[in-house]
Short mmCIF file of C-alpha atoms in Angstrom, two decimals:
data_model
loop_
_atom_site.label_atom_id
_atom_site.label_comp_id
_atom_site.label_asym_id
_atom_site.label_seq_id
_atom_site.Cartn_x
_atom_site.Cartn_y
_atom_site.Cartn_z
CA MET A 29 108.86 124.77 193.00
CA THR A 30 109.74 125.79 188.60
CA VAL A 31 110.34 123.07 186.64
CA VAL A 32 113.41 123.88 184.28
CA ILE A 33 113.29 122.45 180.88
CA THR A 34 116.19 121.61 179.64
CA GLY A 35 115.80 119.40 176.97
CA ARG A 36 117.91 116.47 178.09
CA ASP A 37 116.41 115.34 181.61
CA LEU A 38 112.35 115.76 181.78
CA THR A 39 110.99 113.57 184.49
CA LEU A 40 107.11 111.79 184.69
CA GLU A 41 106.69 113.29 188.22
CA GLU A 42 108.03 116.90 186.33
CA VAL A 43 105.38 116.79 183.76
CA VAL A 44 102.34 115.62 186.63
CA ARG A 45 103.61 118.46 188.67
CA VAL A 46 102.80 120.70 185.37
CA ALA A 47 100.09 119.11 184.42
CA ARG A 48 98.11 118.49 188.15
CA ARG A 49 99.54 121.32 189.89
CA LYS A 50 100.22 123.98 187.83
CA GLU A 51 103.47 124.59 188.73
CA SER A 52 105.55 127.16 186.47
CA VAL A 53 108.06 125.86 184.00
CA ARG A 54 110.67 127.98 182.07
CA LEU A 55 113.50 127.06 179.60
CA ALA A 56 117.14 126.42 180.86
CA PRO A 57 119.42 129.23 179.18
CA GLU A 58 121.20 126.12 177.42
CA ALA A 59 118.19 125.02 176.04
CA ARG A 60 117.15 128.47 174.63
CA GLU A 61 120.69 128.31 173.12
CA HIS A 62 120.41 124.81 171.57
CA MET A 63 116.82 126.54 169.89
CA ARG A 64 118.58 129.36 168.73
CA ALA A 65 121.62 127.32 167.39
CA THR A 66 119.13 124.68 165.58
CA ARG A 67 116.96 127.49 163.79
CA ALA A 68 120.09 128.82 162.79
CA VAL A 69 121.21 125.80 161.19
CA ALA A 70 117.65 125.77 159.17
CA GLU A 71 117.81 129.60 158.79
CA ARG A 72 120.94 128.84 156.68
CA ALA A 73 120.11 126.05 154.94
CA LEU A 74 117.49 127.94 153.33
CA GLU A 75 119.71 130.85 152.19
CA ARG A 76 121.20 128.47 150.33
CA GLY A 77 118.61 127.20 148.70
CA ASP A 78 118.43 124.25 150.72
CA SER A 79 115.08 121.68 150.68
CA VAL A 80 114.14 122.09 154.66
CA TYR A 81 111.26 119.67 155.05
CA GLY A 82 108.16 121.39 156.24
CA LEU A 83 110.00 125.17 155.79
CA SER A 84 110.84 125.02 151.99
CA THR A 85 108.53 122.11 151.01
CA ALA A 86 105.59 120.87 152.22
CA VAL A 87 105.07 117.91 154.27
CA GLY A 88 104.45 113.67 153.59
CA ALA A 89 103.00 112.92 150.55
CA LEU A 90 103.79 116.18 148.95
CA LYS A 91 107.60 116.57 150.43
CA ARG A 92 108.62 117.03 147.18
CA VAL A 93 106.56 120.49 146.58
CA ALA A 94 107.92 123.73 147.19
CA VAL A 95 106.43 126.43 149.14
CA GLY A 96 108.27 130.00 149.17
CA GLY A 97 108.10 133.55 149.03
CA PRO A 98 105.08 134.97 150.22
CA GLU A 99 102.97 132.00 150.65
CA ALA A 100 105.35 129.94 153.31
CA ALA A 101 104.17 131.62 156.08
CA ALA A 102 100.65 131.38 155.32
CA TYR A 103 101.06 127.71 154.33
CA ALA A 104 103.43 127.87 158.01
CA ARG A 105 99.95 128.29 159.62
CA ARG A 106 97.67 126.15 157.70
CA LEU A 107 100.42 123.22 158.23
CA ILE A 108 99.99 123.82 162.17
CA ARG A 109 96.06 124.12 161.56
CA HIS A 110 95.47 121.35 159.71
CA HIS A 111 97.61 118.71 162.52
CA LEU A 112 94.32 119.53 165.38
CA VAL A 113 92.64 116.97 165.84
CA GLY A 114 90.09 115.94 168.25
CA GLN A 115 87.87 112.62 168.62
CA GLY A 116 85.43 111.58 171.25
CA THR A 117 84.31 113.29 174.04
CA PRO A 118 87.26 115.45 175.99
CA ALA A 119 89.48 113.90 178.05
CA PRO A 120 89.04 114.44 182.42
CA ASP A 121 91.14 117.45 183.48
CA ASP A 122 93.52 115.43 185.16
CA VAL A 123 94.28 113.81 182.14
#
């Protein structure tokens, strides 16, 4: 059975079904629309020249540092890579 992500009602049982039983997942149409609308809000703010945390600014202690122009895409990729972490031995597959 497919687990449908709505953004409102994901249960622990559904998470377990996906993680341990490899059930398929799909986004509900309303979740996709919510994502589109949220992105549109951020894009309009950027078009106005507003500061948007993590999009037109750095993050954390550097939140007042502007990021834009040609370096913005590279910054976004670095931001994601720099937040990847791992410590200790790998967890068992069912975790």
